[in-house]
Coordinates of C-alpha atoms and ligand atoms in Angstrom, one line a residue:
M6 CA 11.0 7.3 -63.8
P7 CA 14.8 7.8 -63.3
D8 CA 16.0 11.3 -64.2
S9 CA 19.6 11.7 -65.4
T10 CA 21.3 11.3 -62.0
P11 CA 21.5 7.7 -61.0
L12 CA 19.2 6.6 -58.2
Q13 CA 17.3 9.9 -58.1
L14 CA 13.6 10.7 -58.7
S15 CA 12.1 13.9 -60.0
H16 CA 10.2 16.2 -57.5
A17 CA 6.9 15.0 -58.9
D18 CA 7.8 11.3 -58.6
M19 CA 9.2 11.8 -55.1
K20 CA 6.0 13.4 -54.0
A21 CA 3.8 10.8 -55.6
L22 CA 5.8 7.9 -54.2
G23 CA 6.0 9.5 -50.8
E24 CA 2.3 10.0 -50.6
Y25 CA 1.8 6.4 -51.8
A26 CA 4.1 5.0 -49.1
L27 CA 2.7 7.3 -46.4
S28 CA -0.9 6.3 -47.1
A29 CA 0.1 2.6 -47.0
A30 CA 1.7 3.2 -43.6
M31 CA -1.3 5.2 -42.3
R32 CA -3.7 2.5 -43.5
H33 CA -1.8 -0.1 -41.5
V34 CA -1.7 1.9 -38.3
E35 CA -5.3 3.1 -38.6
T36 CA -6.7 -0.4 -39.4
L37 CA -4.5 -2.4 -37.1
R38 CA -7.2 -3.2 -34.6
D39 CA -9.4 -4.8 -37.4
Q40 CA -6.5 -6.9 -38.8
P41 CA -5.7 -10.4 -37.5
V42 CA -2.9 -10.2 -35.1
S43 CA -1.3 -13.3 -36.7
R44 CA -1.9 -15.7 -39.6
R45 CA -1.1 -19.3 -40.4
L46 CA 2.6 -19.6 -40.2
L47 CA 4.0 -19.8 -43.7
S48 CA 6.5 -22.5 -44.6
R49 CA 9.8 -21.9 -46.2
E50 CA 8.4 -23.3 -49.4
E51 CA 5.6 -20.8 -49.4
T52 CA 7.8 -17.8 -48.6
E53 CA 10.2 -18.9 -51.4
A54 CA 7.2 -19.0 -53.9
L55 CA 6.0 -15.6 -52.7
L56 CA 9.3 -13.6 -52.6
R57 CA 12.2 -15.3 -54.4
V58 CA 13.1 -13.2 -57.5
P59 CA 16.3 -13.2 -59.5
M60 CA 18.6 -10.2 -58.8
P61 CA 16.9 -7.6 -61.1
E62 CA 19.1 -5.9 -63.7
H63 CA 16.3 -3.4 -64.4
G64 CA 13.9 -1.5 -62.2
T65 CA 10.2 -1.9 -61.5
D66 CA 7.7 0.8 -60.6
P67 CA 8.2 1.2 -56.8
R68 CA 4.4 1.5 -56.3
Q69 CA 4.0 -2.0 -57.5
L70 CA 6.7 -3.1 -55.1
I71 CA 5.0 -1.3 -52.2
D72 CA 1.9 -3.1 -53.2
Q73 CA 3.7 -6.4 -53.0
L74 CA 5.1 -5.6 -49.6
V75 CA 1.6 -4.7 -48.4
R76 CA 0.1 -7.8 -49.9
D77 CA 2.8 -10.5 -49.5
V78 CA 5.1 -9.4 -46.7
F79 CA 3.5 -7.3 -44.0
P80 CA 0.3 -9.3 -43.4
H81 CA 2.4 -12.4 -42.6
V82 CA 4.6 -10.8 -39.9
L83 CA 3.4 -11.0 -36.3
H84 CA 2.0 -7.6 -35.5
A85 CA 3.8 -6.8 -32.3
D86 CA 2.2 -3.4 -32.4
H87 CA -1.3 -4.8 -32.5
P88 CA -3.6 -4.0 -29.5
R89 CA -4.3 -7.7 -29.0
F90 CA -0.6 -8.9 -29.2
Y91 CA 0.1 -10.3 -25.7
A92 CA 3.0 -12.5 -26.6
F93 CA 6.8 -12.0 -26.0
V94 CA 7.3 -8.3 -25.4
P95 CA 4.7 -6.3 -27.4
S96 CA 6.1 -3.3 -29.3
P97 CA 3.5 -0.7 -29.6
T98 CA 4.7 2.4 -31.5
N99 CA 3.5 5.9 -32.1
W100 CA 3.1 7.9 -35.2
V101 CA 5.5 10.7 -34.2
S102 CA 8.4 8.2 -33.8
I103 CA 7.5 6.5 -37.1
L104 CA 7.9 9.8 -38.8
A105 CA 11.1 10.5 -36.9
D106 CA 12.5 7.4 -38.5
L107 CA 11.5 8.6 -41.9
L108 CA 13.2 12.0 -41.3
V109 CA 16.3 10.3 -40.0
S110 CA 16.6 8.1 -43.0
A111 CA 16.0 11.1 -45.3
H112 CA 18.9 13.0 -43.6
N113 CA 20.9 9.9 -43.1
V114 CA 22.3 11.2 -39.8
F115 CA 25.6 9.7 -38.6
T116 CA 26.0 10.0 -34.8
G117 CA 29.3 8.2 -34.5
H118 CA 31.3 11.4 -33.7
W119 CA 30.9 15.1 -32.9
L120 CA 32.4 16.4 -36.1
A121 CA 29.7 14.6 -38.1
G122 CA 26.8 15.9 -36.1
P123 CA 27.2 17.9 -32.9
T124 CA 23.5 18.5 -32.7
A125 CA 22.6 14.9 -33.3
S126 CA 25.1 13.8 -30.6
Q127 CA 23.6 16.5 -28.4
V128 CA 20.1 15.1 -28.8
E129 CA 21.4 11.7 -27.8
L130 CA 23.1 13.2 -24.7
V131 CA 19.9 14.9 -23.7
V132 CA 17.8 11.8 -24.2
V133 CA 20.4 9.7 -22.2
D134 CA 20.2 12.3 -19.4
W135 CA 16.4 12.1 -19.3
L136 CA 16.5 8.3 -19.0
K137 CA 19.4 8.4 -16.5
S138 CA 17.5 10.8 -14.3
L139 CA 14.3 8.8 -14.6
C140 CA 16.2 5.7 -13.3
G141 CA 17.7 7.8 -10.5
L142 CA 21.3 7.6 -11.7
P143 CA 23.6 10.5 -10.7
E144 CA 24.9 13.5 -12.7
S145 CA 28.1 11.6 -13.3
G146 CA 26.2 9.0 -15.3
G147 CA 26.0 8.6 -19.0
G148 CA 24.9 6.1 -21.6
I149 CA 24.7 5.1 -25.2
M150 CA 21.9 4.1 -27.6
V151 CA 22.3 0.7 -29.2
S152 CA 20.1 -1.7 -31.2
G153 CA 18.3 -3.2 -28.3
G154 CA 18.5 -5.1 -25.1
S155 CA 21.0 -7.7 -26.4
M156 CA 23.6 -5.1 -27.3
A157 CA 22.9 -3.1 -24.2
N158 CA 23.6 -6.1 -22.0
L159 CA 26.7 -6.9 -23.9
T160 CA 27.9 -3.3 -23.6
G161 CA 27.2 -3.2 -19.9
V162 CA 29.2 -6.4 -19.3
A163 CA 32.1 -5.0 -21.4
A164 CA 32.1 -1.8 -19.2
A165 CA 31.9 -4.0 -16.0
R166 CA 34.8 -6.2 -17.1
E167 CA 37.0 -3.2 -17.8
A168 CA 36.1 -1.5 -14.5
K169 CA 36.4 -4.4 -12.3
L170 CA 38.9 -6.7 -14.0
G171 CA 40.9 -4.3 -16.1
G172 CA 40.2 -6.4 -19.2
P173 CA 39.8 -10.1 -20.1
D174 CA 40.6 -12.4 -17.2
E175 CA 40.0 -16.2 -17.3
R176 CA 39.1 -16.1 -13.6
G177 CA 36.5 -13.3 -14.0
T178 CA 33.1 -14.6 -12.9
L179 CA 29.6 -13.1 -13.4
Y180 CA 26.3 -14.0 -11.8
C181 CA 22.8 -14.2 -13.4
S182 CA 19.6 -15.8 -12.2
D183 CA 17.9 -18.7 -13.9
Q184 CA 15.4 -16.2 -15.2
T185 CA 17.9 -13.8 -16.9
H186 CA 17.2 -13.2 -20.5
S187 CA 19.2 -15.4 -22.9
S188 CA 20.8 -12.3 -24.6
M189 CA 23.0 -12.1 -21.5
A190 CA 24.4 -15.5 -22.1
K191 CA 25.1 -14.7 -25.7
G192 CA 26.7 -11.4 -24.9
V193 CA 28.9 -12.8 -22.2
R194 CA 30.0 -15.6 -24.6
L195 CA 30.8 -13.0 -27.3
L196 CA 33.0 -11.2 -24.9
G197 CA 35.0 -14.3 -24.6
F198 CA 33.9 -15.7 -21.3
R199 CA 33.6 -19.4 -21.0
R200 CA 30.4 -21.1 -19.8
E201 CA 31.8 -21.7 -16.3
Q202 CA 32.6 -18.0 -15.9
R203 CA 28.8 -17.3 -15.9
R204 CA 27.1 -18.6 -12.8
T205 CA 23.4 -19.3 -12.8
V206 CA 21.9 -18.4 -9.5
P207 CA 18.7 -20.2 -8.6
T208 CA 15.5 -18.2 -8.0
D209 CA 13.0 -18.3 -5.1
D210 CA 9.3 -19.3 -5.3
R211 CA 8.6 -15.8 -6.8
L212 CA 11.2 -16.4 -9.5
R213 CA 13.5 -13.7 -8.0
L214 CA 17.2 -14.2 -7.7
S215 CA 18.0 -15.9 -4.4
V216 CA 20.4 -13.6 -2.5
P217 CA 21.6 -16.2 0.0
A218 CA 22.4 -18.5 -3.0
L219 CA 24.3 -15.6 -4.7
E220 CA 26.3 -14.9 -1.6
A221 CA 27.2 -18.6 -1.2
M222 CA 28.3 -18.8 -4.8
I223 CA 30.5 -15.7 -4.5
R224 CA 32.1 -17.1 -1.4
D225 CA 32.8 -20.5 -3.0
D226 CA 34.2 -18.8 -6.1
R227 CA 36.5 -16.6 -4.2
A228 CA 37.7 -19.6 -2.2
A229 CA 38.4 -21.4 -5.5
G230 CA 40.5 -18.4 -6.7
R231 CA 38.0 -17.0 -9.1
R232 CA 37.4 -13.3 -9.5
P233 CA 33.7 -12.4 -9.1
F234 CA 33.1 -9.1 -10.8
C235 CA 29.5 -8.5 -11.8
V236 CA 26.0 -9.4 -10.8
V237 CA 23.2 -9.2 -13.3
A238 CA 19.8 -8.4 -11.7
N239 CA 16.5 -8.4 -13.4
G240 CA 14.4 -5.3 -13.5
G241 CA 11.4 -7.2 -14.8
T242 CA 12.1 -10.6 -16.2
T243 CA 10.6 -11.3 -19.6
N244 CA 9.1 -14.5 -18.3
T245 CA 7.0 -13.2 -15.5
G246 CA 7.8 -9.5 -14.9
A247 CA 9.6 -10.5 -11.6
V248 CA 11.9 -7.9 -10.2
D249 CA 14.9 -9.2 -8.3
P250 CA 15.5 -7.8 -4.8
L251 CA 17.5 -4.9 -6.1
H252 CA 18.5 -3.3 -2.7
E253 CA 19.7 -6.6 -1.3
I254 CA 21.7 -7.3 -4.5
A255 CA 23.1 -3.8 -4.4
D256 CA 24.2 -4.4 -0.8
V257 CA 26.0 -7.6 -1.8
C258 CA 27.7 -5.8 -4.7
E259 CA 28.8 -3.0 -2.5
R260 CA 30.2 -5.3 0.2
E261 CA 31.9 -7.5 -2.4
G262 CA 33.1 -4.7 -4.7
L263 CA 31.1 -6.0 -7.7
W264 CA 29.5 -4.2 -10.6
M265 CA 25.7 -4.3 -10.5
H266 CA 24.0 -4.5 -13.9
I267 CA 20.3 -4.4 -14.1
D268 CA 18.6 -5.9 -17.2
G269 CA 15.6 -3.6 -17.3
A270 CA 15.3 -3.9 -21.1
Y271 CA 11.7 -4.6 -20.7
G272 CA 10.8 -3.3 -17.3
A273 CA 13.0 -0.3 -16.4
A274 CA 10.8 2.2 -18.3
A275 CA 8.0 1.4 -15.9
V276 CA 9.8 3.6 -13.4
I277 CA 7.9 6.5 -14.8
V278 CA 4.7 5.4 -13.0
D279 CA 4.1 4.8 -9.3
R280 CA 3.6 1.1 -9.5
G281 CA 6.8 0.6 -11.6
R282 CA 8.8 2.9 -9.3
E283 CA 7.7 1.0 -6.3
A284 CA 8.6 -2.4 -7.9
L285 CA 12.0 -1.1 -9.1
R286 CA 13.1 0.3 -5.8
G287 CA 16.9 0.1 -5.6
M288 CA 17.4 0.4 -9.4
E289 CA 19.1 3.8 -8.7
R290 CA 22.0 1.9 -7.1
A291 CA 23.0 0.1 -10.3
D292 CA 26.3 0.6 -12.1
S293 CA 24.6 0.0 -15.3
I294 CA 21.0 -0.4 -16.6
T295 CA 19.6 -1.8 -19.8
L296 CA 16.5 0.0 -20.9
D297 CA 14.8 -0.5 -24.3
P298 CA 12.7 2.3 -25.6
H299 CA 11.5 -0.1 -28.3
K300 CA 9.7 -2.0 -25.6
W301 CA 7.8 -0.1 -22.9
L302 CA 8.5 3.4 -24.3
F303 CA 6.5 2.8 -27.5
Q304 CA 9.3 3.3 -30.1
P305 CA 9.6 1.4 -33.4
Y306 CA 12.6 -0.9 -33.6
E307 CA 15.5 -0.5 -33.1
I308 CA 16.3 1.5 -30.0
G309 CA 17.9 0.1 -26.9
C310 CA 19.9 2.0 -24.3
L311 CA 22.6 1.3 -21.8
L312 CA 22.9 3.7 -18.9
V313 CA 25.9 3.8 -16.6
R314 CA 26.4 5.4 -13.2
D315 CA 29.7 6.8 -14.3
A316 CA 30.1 7.9 -17.9
R317 CA 33.9 7.4 -17.7
T318 CA 33.4 3.6 -17.4
L319 CA 31.9 3.5 -20.9
R320 CA 34.8 5.5 -22.3
A321 CA 37.3 3.3 -20.5
A322 CA 35.8 0.2 -22.1
F323 CA 35.3 1.6 -25.6
R324 CA 37.7 4.4 -26.3
L325 CA 40.6 3.7 -28.7
N326 CA 44.2 4.1 -27.7
D327 CA 46.0 6.9 -29.5
D328 CA 47.9 4.4 -31.6
D329 CA 44.7 2.5 -32.5
H330 CA 42.8 5.3 -34.1
A331 CA 42.1 5.0 -37.8
D332 CA 44.3 7.5 -39.6
Y333 CA 41.4 9.0 -41.5
L334 CA 39.7 9.9 -38.1
T335 CA 42.6 12.3 -37.2
D336 CA 40.4 15.4 -37.6
V337 CA 37.6 13.8 -35.7
V338 CA 39.8 13.3 -32.6
R339 CA 41.4 16.8 -33.0
H340 CA 38.0 18.5 -32.5
I341 CA 37.3 17.0 -29.1
S342 CA 37.5 18.7 -25.7
D343 CA 34.2 18.9 -23.9
E344 CA 32.4 17.3 -26.8
V345 CA 31.6 13.6 -27.0
N346 CA 32.6 11.1 -29.7
L347 CA 29.9 8.5 -29.3
Y348 CA 31.8 5.9 -31.1
E349 CA 34.1 5.9 -28.1
M350 CA 31.2 5.1 -25.7
G351 CA 30.0 1.9 -27.4
P352 CA 30.8 -0.7 -30.0
Q353 CA 29.7 1.0 -33.2
L354 CA 31.4 3.7 -35.3
T355 CA 28.7 4.3 -37.9
R356 CA 25.5 4.7 -35.8
S357 CA 22.1 5.9 -36.9
F358 CA 20.3 8.6 -35.0
K359 CA 18.1 6.4 -32.8
A360 CA 17.7 8.9 -30.0
V361 CA 15.7 11.4 -32.0
K362 CA 12.5 9.3 -32.2
L363 CA 12.3 9.2 -28.4
W364 CA 13.3 12.9 -28.2
L365 CA 10.5 13.9 -30.6
S366 CA 7.8 11.7 -29.2
L367 CA 8.5 12.6 -25.6
R368 CA 8.5 16.3 -26.5
A369 CA 5.4 15.9 -28.7
F370 CA 3.3 14.0 -26.2
G371 CA 4.9 14.9 -22.9
L372 CA 6.0 12.4 -20.2
S373 CA 2.5 12.6 -18.7
E374 CA 1.1 10.9 -21.8
F375 CA 3.8 8.2 -21.6
R376 CA 2.9 7.6 -18.0
R377 CA -0.8 7.1 -18.9
A378 CA 0.3 4.7 -21.6
V379 CA 2.5 2.6 -19.2
D380 CA -0.3 2.6 -16.6
V381 CA -2.5 0.8 -19.1
G382 CA -0.1 -2.1 -19.2
F383 CA -0.3 -2.6 -15.4
D384 CA -4.1 -2.2 -15.5
M385 CA -4.6 -4.7 -18.3
A386 CA -2.4 -7.4 -16.7
D387 CA -4.5 -6.9 -13.6
E388 CA -7.6 -7.3 -15.6
A389 CA -6.3 -10.5 -17.2
E390 CA -5.6 -11.8 -13.7
R391 CA -9.0 -10.9 -12.4
C392 CA -10.6 -12.6 -15.5
L393 CA -8.6 -15.8 -14.9
R394 CA -9.5 -15.9 -11.2
E395 CA -13.2 -15.7 -12.0
D396 CA -12.9 -19.1 -13.9
S397 CA -11.8 -22.0 -11.7
R398 CA -10.5 -23.9 -14.8
W399 CA -7.5 -21.5 -14.8
E400 CA -4.7 -21.6 -12.3
I401 CA -2.5 -18.5 -11.8
V402 CA 1.2 -19.3 -11.8
T403 CA 2.5 -15.7 -11.2
P404 CA 0.2 -12.9 -10.5
S405 CA 0.1 -9.7 -12.5
Q406 CA 3.4 -7.9 -12.1
M407 CA 5.0 -5.3 -14.4
G408 CA 2.3 -5.9 -17.0
V409 CA 2.8 -9.8 -17.1
V410 CA 0.6 -12.6 -15.8
T411 CA 1.3 -16.3 -16.3
F412 CA -1.2 -19.2 -15.9
R413 CA -2.0 -22.8 -16.6
W414 CA -5.1 -24.7 -17.7
R415 CA -6.6 -26.7 -14.9
G416 CA -9.8 -27.7 -16.6
D417 CA -12.3 -29.6 -14.5
G418 CA -9.4 -31.0 -12.4
S419 CA -9.4 -34.4 -14.0
L420 CA -6.2 -33.8 -16.0
S421 CA -2.7 -34.8 -14.8
D422 CA 0.0 -32.2 -15.0
A423 CA 1.6 -34.1 -17.9
E424 CA -1.7 -34.0 -19.8
R425 CA -2.1 -30.3 -19.1
D426 CA 1.4 -29.6 -20.1
A427 CA 1.1 -31.6 -23.4
R428 CA -2.0 -29.6 -24.3
T429 CA -0.3 -26.1 -24.0
P430 CA 1.5 -25.9 -27.4
H431 CA -1.6 -27.1 -29.3
V432 CA -3.7 -24.4 -27.6
V433 CA -1.0 -21.8 -28.5
D434 CA -1.0 -22.9 -32.1
A435 CA -4.8 -22.8 -32.3
M436 CA -4.8 -19.3 -30.8
R437 CA -2.3 -18.1 -33.3
E438 CA -4.2 -19.5 -36.3
D439 CA -7.4 -18.0 -35.0
G440 CA -5.8 -14.6 -35.3
Y441 CA -7.9 -12.7 -32.8
A442 CA -5.2 -12.3 -30.2
L443 CA -1.7 -13.7 -29.6
I444 CA -1.1 -15.5 -26.4
M445 CA 1.9 -17.7 -26.2
S446 CA 3.7 -19.9 -23.6
T447 CA 6.8 -19.9 -21.6
Q448 CA 8.6 -22.5 -19.4
L449 CA 8.4 -21.8 -15.6
K450 CA 10.5 -24.1 -13.4
G451 CA 10.5 -26.8 -16.1
R452 CA 6.7 -26.6 -17.0
P453 CA 4.9 -24.7 -19.7
A454 CA 2.6 -21.9 -18.7
F455 CA 0.6 -19.4 -20.7
R456 CA 1.8 -15.8 -20.6
I457 CA 0.1 -12.5 -21.2
C458 CA 2.1 -9.4 -21.6
A459 CA -0.4 -6.6 -22.0
I460 CA 1.7 -3.4 -22.5
N461 CA 0.0 -2.0 -25.5
P462 CA -1.8 1.2 -24.4
A463 CA -4.5 0.6 -27.0
T464 CA -5.5 -2.7 -25.6
N465 CA -8.7 -2.8 -23.5
A466 CA -10.4 -4.9 -20.9
Q467 CA -13.1 -6.3 -23.2
E468 CA -10.5 -7.6 -25.7
I469 CA -8.4 -9.1 -22.9
R470 CA -11.4 -11.0 -21.7
E471 CA -12.4 -12.1 -25.1
A472 CA -8.9 -13.4 -25.7
I473 CA -8.9 -15.4 -22.5
R474 CA -12.4 -16.7 -23.4
R475 CA -11.1 -18.0 -26.8
L476 CA -8.1 -19.5 -25.1
A477 CA -10.3 -21.4 -22.7
G478 CA -12.4 -22.6 -25.7
F479 CA -9.3 -24.1 -27.4
A480 CA -8.0 -25.6 -24.1
E481 CA -11.3 -27.2 -23.5
R482 CA -11.6 -28.6 -27.1
L483 CA -8.1 -29.7 -27.7
G484 CA -8.0 -32.7 -25.4
Ligands
PLP523 C1 14.7 -8.5 -20.2 C2 15.2 -8.5 -21.6 N1 16.5 -8.4 -21.8 C3 17.0 -8.4 -23.1 C4 16.2 -8.6 -24.1 C5 16.8 -8.6 -25.5 O1 16.4 -7.4 -26.1 P1 16.5 -7.2 -27.8 O2 15.6 -8.2 -28.3 O3 16.0 -5.8 -28.0 O4 17.9 -7.4 -28.2 C6 14.8 -8.7 -24.0 C7 13.9 -9.0 -25.1 O5 12.8 -9.2 -25.0 C8 14.3 -8.7 -22.6 O6 13.0 -8.8 -22.4

């Protein structure tokens, strides 16, 4: 197979292998609905037996290797793109974006600086502008594509720290709710903050950040000589879809001179439909917003985005001082006036061309098609709630909001809370092994609850109802 140049294939081999890989990809996408959404979870011993090979000195026909991936690897991963995947945050994709990833890999586009790719950087600037205006941020705003919500949250806090504290400060204090995604805790720690510099604000009975509690904490912290600098609000918690009271939090931030970051990794994209815009009122007042296109904008992993109200804040946090520039980047810096070196807006130098899949798919389908797709998520979570309410053996914990509903098994009423709670993980496991649909659990105020996140636009009411029927069957049986 190899021709004389190392690592290269002949035209005929490229074509044959390309068609082979493409048909495997199409088969997956086209048959997804008929595949199990999950399988029995393999043990480490089993994955070792399937996949451990010595480092190969010589090659193998890549078609055989693709066959092995299709046989031994892909079937055992959770299909987050499956229409009946209702766990975590589903990740439905679209074929145009999948092909965009292929094209980007083929061209191996570097978007770290203008010199390497002015057009690629321009596409990213355009996509950031689209997202920025969808979220209601002003012209002065900007943003950067990153791997996902974790990196966007970290990047947002880095910008906040620079803007409000002028750099690391042992007294700097940041506020999250007890529902804030754990990636925020990790990011804040990586930035060098100690645990006590991140305050956990309690939530109200709707699991929304309590503003009176926030105000009291800020007051106490100031009195103790700390420097409050940032409040993290949730634009759709992963647990329940709850949106914090954004206007009230923005008022506090304005009054106190604090940076308002919204973690809308999961929920912010819902702003494109009426129900989402209504739920996210006040988002436009944020200083920074995390929005993950690989969640509710139907993109394959990885593409997250941090948006900021003032593009200069990102540059302030990430630009290199003149004496810190790598010598070999001299020409890169020389070429800049109005142009943008994206490596100075975020943590990475070498960056792939993530924005183009969103650019291509939005242009190919139009925003109206994305609106239709997001609306399905709201409708399907409503459908799940309706179905659960029709059966008195279920108890709704949080109603359908932003595509998420949470609930517990009540049964015939004879079970204690402890008995009901103990049953939950067994029901989850049974459901996963059944493979029809994936419904998992979360912890809400210290107790387990089932959770459906129904944002795949290919899901339908009949499947949601069948999934809940099966879940009830397992809950009934697994006493
Ligand atoms: C609200 C929220 N923030 C942050 C994250 C982390 O995003 P990622 O997994 O893309 O790093 C998630 C992931 O589900 C999320 O739902």
